[in-house]
Amino acid sequence: GYFYSRWRKCIWSSHDLSDIVFIDNYIFNKDVFIQFNSTVGKYVGYTKHGVYNAQLYNNNTGILQSERAQVETVCKYNADIDQQTITDKS
């Protein structure tokens, strides 16, 4: 069979969340074939199919704006909640 997944994550190490990064991986049969990284600001393809899709997604300003907005709307919002929970316990 075939295995497809999408793995999205937020990574940060500072208490003020100034270094937060959003990564959105598209995975087929355990190999990442395309990735959006908020530090890079665009999609990068790692296979022939991934490069093709990265070009399509990077030429669509709506998709890029939506992915770039994830840092604020998803990552910082949830990281702030996590950070407060951690600091309240210490």
Coordinates of N, CA, C and O in Angstrom, one line a residue:
G1 N 0.8 -1.2 0.0 CA 0.0 0.0 0.0 C 0.9 1.2 0.0 O 2.1 1.2 0.0
Y2 N 0.2 2.3 0.0 CA 0.8 3.6 0.0 C 0.5 4.4 1.3 O -0.5 4.2 1.9
F3 N 1.4 5.2 1.7 CA 1.3 5.9 3.0 C 1.5 7.4 2.7 O 2.6 7.8 2.2
Y4 N 0.5 8.2 3.0 CA 0.6 9.7 2.9 C 0.3 10.3 4.2 O -0.6 9.9 4.9
S5 N 1.1 11.3 4.6 CA 0.8 12.1 5.8 C 1.3 13.5 5.6 O 2.1 13.8 4.8
R6 N 0.8 14.3 6.5 CA 1.2 15.7 6.5 C 1.5 16.0 8.0 O 0.8 15.8 8.9
W7 N 2.7 16.5 8.2 CA 3.3 16.7 9.5 C 3.6 18.2 9.7 O 4.4 18.8 9.0
R8 N 2.9 18.9 10.6 CA 3.0 20.3 10.8 C 3.5 20.5 12.2 O 3.1 19.9 13.1
K9 N 4.5 21.4 12.4 CA 5.1 21.6 13.7 C 5.6 23.1 13.8 O 5.9 23.7 12.9
C10 N 5.6 23.5 15.1 CA 6.2 24.8 15.5 C 7.4 24.5 16.4 O 7.3 23.7 17.3
I11 N 8.4 25.2 16.1 CA 9.7 25.0 16.9 C 10.1 26.4 17.4 O 10.1 27.4 16.7
W12 N 10.5 26.4 18.7 CA 11.0 27.7 19.3 C 11.9 27.3 20.5 O 11.7 26.2 21.1
S13 N 12.8 28.2 20.9 CA 13.6 28.0 22.0 C 13.6 29.2 23.0 O 14.1 29.0 24.1
S14 N 13.2 30.3 22.5 CA 13.3 31.5 23.4 C 12.0 31.7 24.1 O 10.9 31.3 23.7
H15 N 12.1 32.3 25.3 CA 10.9 32.6 26.1 C 9.9 33.6 25.5 O 8.7 33.6 25.7
D16 N 10.5 34.5 24.7 CA 9.6 35.5 24.1 C 9.1 35.1 22.7 O 8.5 35.9 22.0
L17 N 9.4 33.9 22.3 CA 8.9 33.3 21.0 C 9.4 34.1 19.8 O 8.8 34.0 18.7
S18 N 10.5 34.8 19.9 CA 11.0 35.6 18.8 C 11.6 34.7 17.7 O 11.8 35.1 16.6
D19 N 12.0 33.5 18.0 CA 12.6 32.6 17.1 C 11.7 31.5 16.6 O 12.2 30.5 16.0
I20 N 10.5 31.6 16.6 CA 9.5 30.6 16.3 C 9.5 30.3 14.8 O 9.6 31.2 14.0
V21 N 9.5 29.0 14.4 CA 9.5 28.6 13.1 C 8.4 27.6 12.8 O 8.1 26.7 13.7
F22 N 7.7 27.8 11.7 CA 6.6 26.9 11.3 C 7.1 26.0 10.2 O 7.6 26.5 9.2
I23 N 6.9 24.7 10.3 CA 7.3 23.7 9.3 C 6.1 22.9 8.9 O 5.5 22.3 9.8
D24 N 5.9 22.7 7.6 CA 4.7 21.9 7.1 C 5.3 20.9 6.1 O 5.7 21.3 5.0
N25 N 5.4 19.7 6.5 CA 5.9 18.6 5.7 C 4.8 17.8 5.0 O 3.8 17.4 5.7
Y26 N 5.0 17.5 3.8 CA 4.1 16.6 3.0 C 4.9 15.3 2.8 O 6.0 15.4 2.2
I27 N 4.4 14.2 3.3 CA 5.2 12.9 3.3 C 4.5 11.8 2.5 O 3.3 11.6 2.7
F28 N 5.2 11.2 1.7 CA 4.7 10.0 0.9 C 5.6 8.8 1.1 O 6.8 8.9 0.9
N29 N 5.1 7.7 1.6 CA 5.9 6.5 1.9 C 7.1 6.9 2.8 O 8.2 6.4 2.5
K30 N 6.9 7.7 3.8 CA 7.9 8.0 4.8 C 9.0 9.0 4.3 O 10.0 9.2 5.0
D31 N 8.9 9.5 3.1 CA 9.8 10.5 2.6 C 9.1 11.8 2.4 O 8.1 11.9 1.8
V32 N 9.8 12.9 2.9 CA 9.3 14.2 2.7 C 9.5 14.6 1.2 O 10.6 14.5 0.7
F33 N 8.4 14.9 0.5 CA 8.5 15.3 -0.9 C 8.4 16.8 -1.1 O 8.8 17.3 -2.1
I34 N 7.7 17.5 -0.2 CA 7.6 18.9 -0.2 C 7.5 19.5 1.2 O 7.0 18.8 2.1
Q35 N 8.1 20.7 1.4 CA 8.1 21.3 2.7 C 8.0 22.8 2.6 O 8.6 23.4 1.8
F36 N 7.1 23.3 3.5 CA 7.1 24.8 3.7 C 7.8 25.1 5.0 O 7.5 24.4 6.0
N37 N 8.8 26.0 5.0 CA 9.5 26.4 6.2 C 9.3 27.9 6.3 O 9.7 28.6 5.4
S38 N 8.8 28.4 7.4 CA 8.5 29.9 7.5 C 9.8 30.7 7.5 O 9.8 31.9 7.1
T39 N 10.9 30.1 7.8 CA 12.2 30.8 7.8 C 12.6 31.1 6.3 O 13.0 32.2 5.9
V40 N 12.3 30.1 5.5 CA 12.6 30.2 4.0 C 11.5 31.1 3.4 O 11.8 31.8 2.5
G41 N 10.3 30.9 3.8 CA 9.1 31.7 3.3 C 8.5 31.1 2.1 O 7.6 31.8 1.5
K42 N 8.9 29.9 1.7 CA 8.3 29.3 0.5 C 8.4 27.8 0.6 O 9.0 27.3 1.5
Y43 N 7.8 27.1 -0.4 CA 7.8 25.7 -0.5 C 9.1 25.2 -1.2 O 9.6 25.9 -2.1
V44 N 9.7 24.1 -0.7 CA 10.8 23.5 -1.3 C 10.5 22.0 -1.6 O 10.0 21.3 -0.8
G45 N 10.7 21.6 -2.9 CA 10.5 20.3 -3.3 C 11.7 19.4 -3.2 O 12.8 19.9 -3.5
Y46 N 11.6 18.2 -2.8 CA 12.7 17.3 -2.6 C 12.7 16.1 -3.6 O 13.6 15.3 -3.6
T47 N 11.6 16.0 -4.3 CA 11.5 14.9 -5.4 C 11.0 15.6 -6.6 O 10.6 16.8 -6.6
K48 N 10.9 14.9 -7.7 CA 10.4 15.5 -9.0 C 9.0 16.0 -8.8 O 8.7 17.1 -9.2
H49 N 8.2 15.2 -8.1 CA 6.8 15.5 -7.9 C 6.7 16.7 -6.9 O 5.9 17.6 -7.0
G50 N 7.6 16.7 -5.9 CA 7.7 17.8 -4.9 C 8.1 19.1 -5.5 O 7.5 20.2 -5.2
V51 N 9.1 19.1 -6.4 CA 9.5 20.3 -7.1 C 8.4 20.9 -7.9 O 8.2 22.1 -7.9
Y52 N 7.7 20.0 -8.6 CA 6.5 20.4 -9.5 C 5.5 21.1 -8.6 O 5.0 22.2 -8.9
N53 N 5.1 20.5 -7.5 CA 4.1 21.1 -6.6 C 4.6 22.4 -5.9 O 3.8 23.3 -5.7
A54 N 5.9 22.4 -5.5 CA 6.4 23.6 -4.9 C 6.3 24.8 -5.8 O 6.0 25.9 -5.4
Q55 N 6.6 24.6 -7.1 CA 6.5 25.7 -8.1 C 5.0 26.1 -8.2 O 4.8 27.4 -8.2
L56 N 4.1 25.2 -8.2 CA 2.6 25.6 -8.2 C 2.3 26.4 -7.0 O 1.6 27.4 -7.1
Y57 N 2.6 25.9 -5.8 CA 2.2 26.5 -4.6 C 2.9 27.9 -4.4 O 2.3 28.8 -3.9
N58 N 4.2 28.0 -4.8 CA 4.9 29.2 -4.7 C 4.4 30.3 -5.6 O 4.6 31.5 -5.3
N59 N 3.8 29.9 -6.7 CA 3.2 30.9 -7.6 C 1.8 31.3 -7.2 O 1.2 32.2 -7.8
N60 N 1.2 30.7 -6.2 CA -0.1 31.0 -5.7 C 0.0 31.8 -4.4 O 0.3 31.3 -3.3
T61 N -0.2 33.1 -4.5 CA 0.0 34.0 -3.4 C -0.9 33.7 -2.2 O -0.6 33.9 -1.1
G62 N -2.1 33.2 -2.5 CA -3.1 32.9 -1.5 C -2.5 31.8 -0.6 O -2.6 31.8 0.6
I63 N -2.0 30.8 -1.2 CA -1.4 29.6 -0.5 C -0.2 30.1 0.4 O -0.1 29.8 1.6
L64 N 0.6 30.9 -0.2 CA 1.8 31.3 0.5 C 1.5 32.2 1.7 O 2.0 32.1 2.8
Q65 N 0.5 33.1 1.5 CA 0.1 34.0 2.6 C -0.5 33.2 3.7 O -0.3 33.5 4.9
S66 N -1.3 32.2 3.4 CA -1.9 31.3 4.4 C -0.9 30.6 5.2 O -0.9 30.5 6.4
E67 N 0.1 30.0 4.5 CA 1.2 29.3 5.2 C 2.0 30.3 6.1 O 2.4 29.9 7.2
R68 N 2.4 31.4 5.6 CA 3.2 32.4 6.3 C 2.4 32.9 7.6 O 3.0 33.2 8.6
A69 N 1.1 33.0 7.5 CA 0.2 33.4 8.6 C 0.2 32.4 9.7 O -0.1 32.8 10.8
Q70 N 0.5 31.1 9.4 CA 0.5 30.1 10.5 C 1.4 30.4 11.6 O 1.1 30.0 12.8
V71 N 2.5 31.1 11.4 CA 3.4 31.5 12.5 C 2.6 32.3 13.6 O 2.7 32.0 14.8
E72 N 1.8 33.2 13.1 CA 1.1 34.1 14.1 C -0.2 33.4 14.6 O -0.5 33.4 15.8
T73 N -1.0 32.8 13.7 CA -2.3 32.3 14.0 C -2.3 31.0 14.7 O -3.1 30.7 15.6
V74 N -1.3 30.1 14.5 CA -1.2 28.8 15.1 C -0.1 28.7 16.1 O -0.2 28.5 17.2
C75 N 1.1 29.0 15.6 CA 2.3 28.8 16.4 C 2.4 29.7 17.6 O 2.5 29.2 18.7
K76 N 2.4 31.0 17.4 CA 2.6 31.9 18.5 C 1.4 31.8 19.5 O 1.6 31.9 20.7
Y77 N 0.2 31.6 19.0 CA -1.0 31.5 19.8 C -0.8 30.3 20.8 O -0.9 30.4 22.0
N78 N -0.5 29.1 20.2 CA -0.4 27.9 21.0 C 0.9 27.9 21.8 O 0.9 27.4 22.9
A79 N 1.9 28.4 21.3 CA 3.2 28.4 22.0 C 3.1 29.3 23.2 O 3.7 29.0 24.3
D80 N 2.4 30.4 23.1 CA 2.2 31.3 24.2 C 1.4 30.6 25.4 O 1.8 30.7 26.5
I81 N 0.4 29.8 25.0 CA -0.3 29.0 26.0 C 0.6 28.0 26.7 O 0.6 27.9 27.9
D82 N 1.4 27.3 25.8 CA 2.3 26.3 26.4 C 3.3 27.0 27.3 O 3.6 26.4 28.4
Q83 N 3.9 28.1 26.9 CA 4.9 28.8 27.6 C 4.3 29.2 29.0 O 5.0 29.1 30.0
Q84 N 3.1 29.8 29.0 CA 2.5 30.2 30.2 C 2.3 29.0 31.2 O 2.5 29.1 32.4
T85 N 1.9 27.9 30.6 CA 1.6 26.7 31.4 C 2.9 26.2 32.1 O 2.9 25.9 33.2
I86 N 4.0 26.2 31.3 CA 5.3 25.8 31.8 C 5.8 26.7 32.9 O 6.2 26.3 34.0
T87 N 5.8 28.1 32.6 CA 6.3 29.0 33.6 C 5.5 29.1 34.9 O 6.0 29.4 35.9
D88 N 4.2 28.9 34.8 CA 3.3 28.9 35.9 C 3.6 27.7 36.9 O 3.4 27.8 38.1
K89 N 4.2 26.6 36.4 CA 4.5 25.4 37.2 C 5.8 25.6 37.8 O 6.1 24.8 38.8
S90 N 6.7 26.4 37.4 CA 8.0 26.5 37.9 C 8.2 27.5 39.0 O 7.3 28.3 39.3

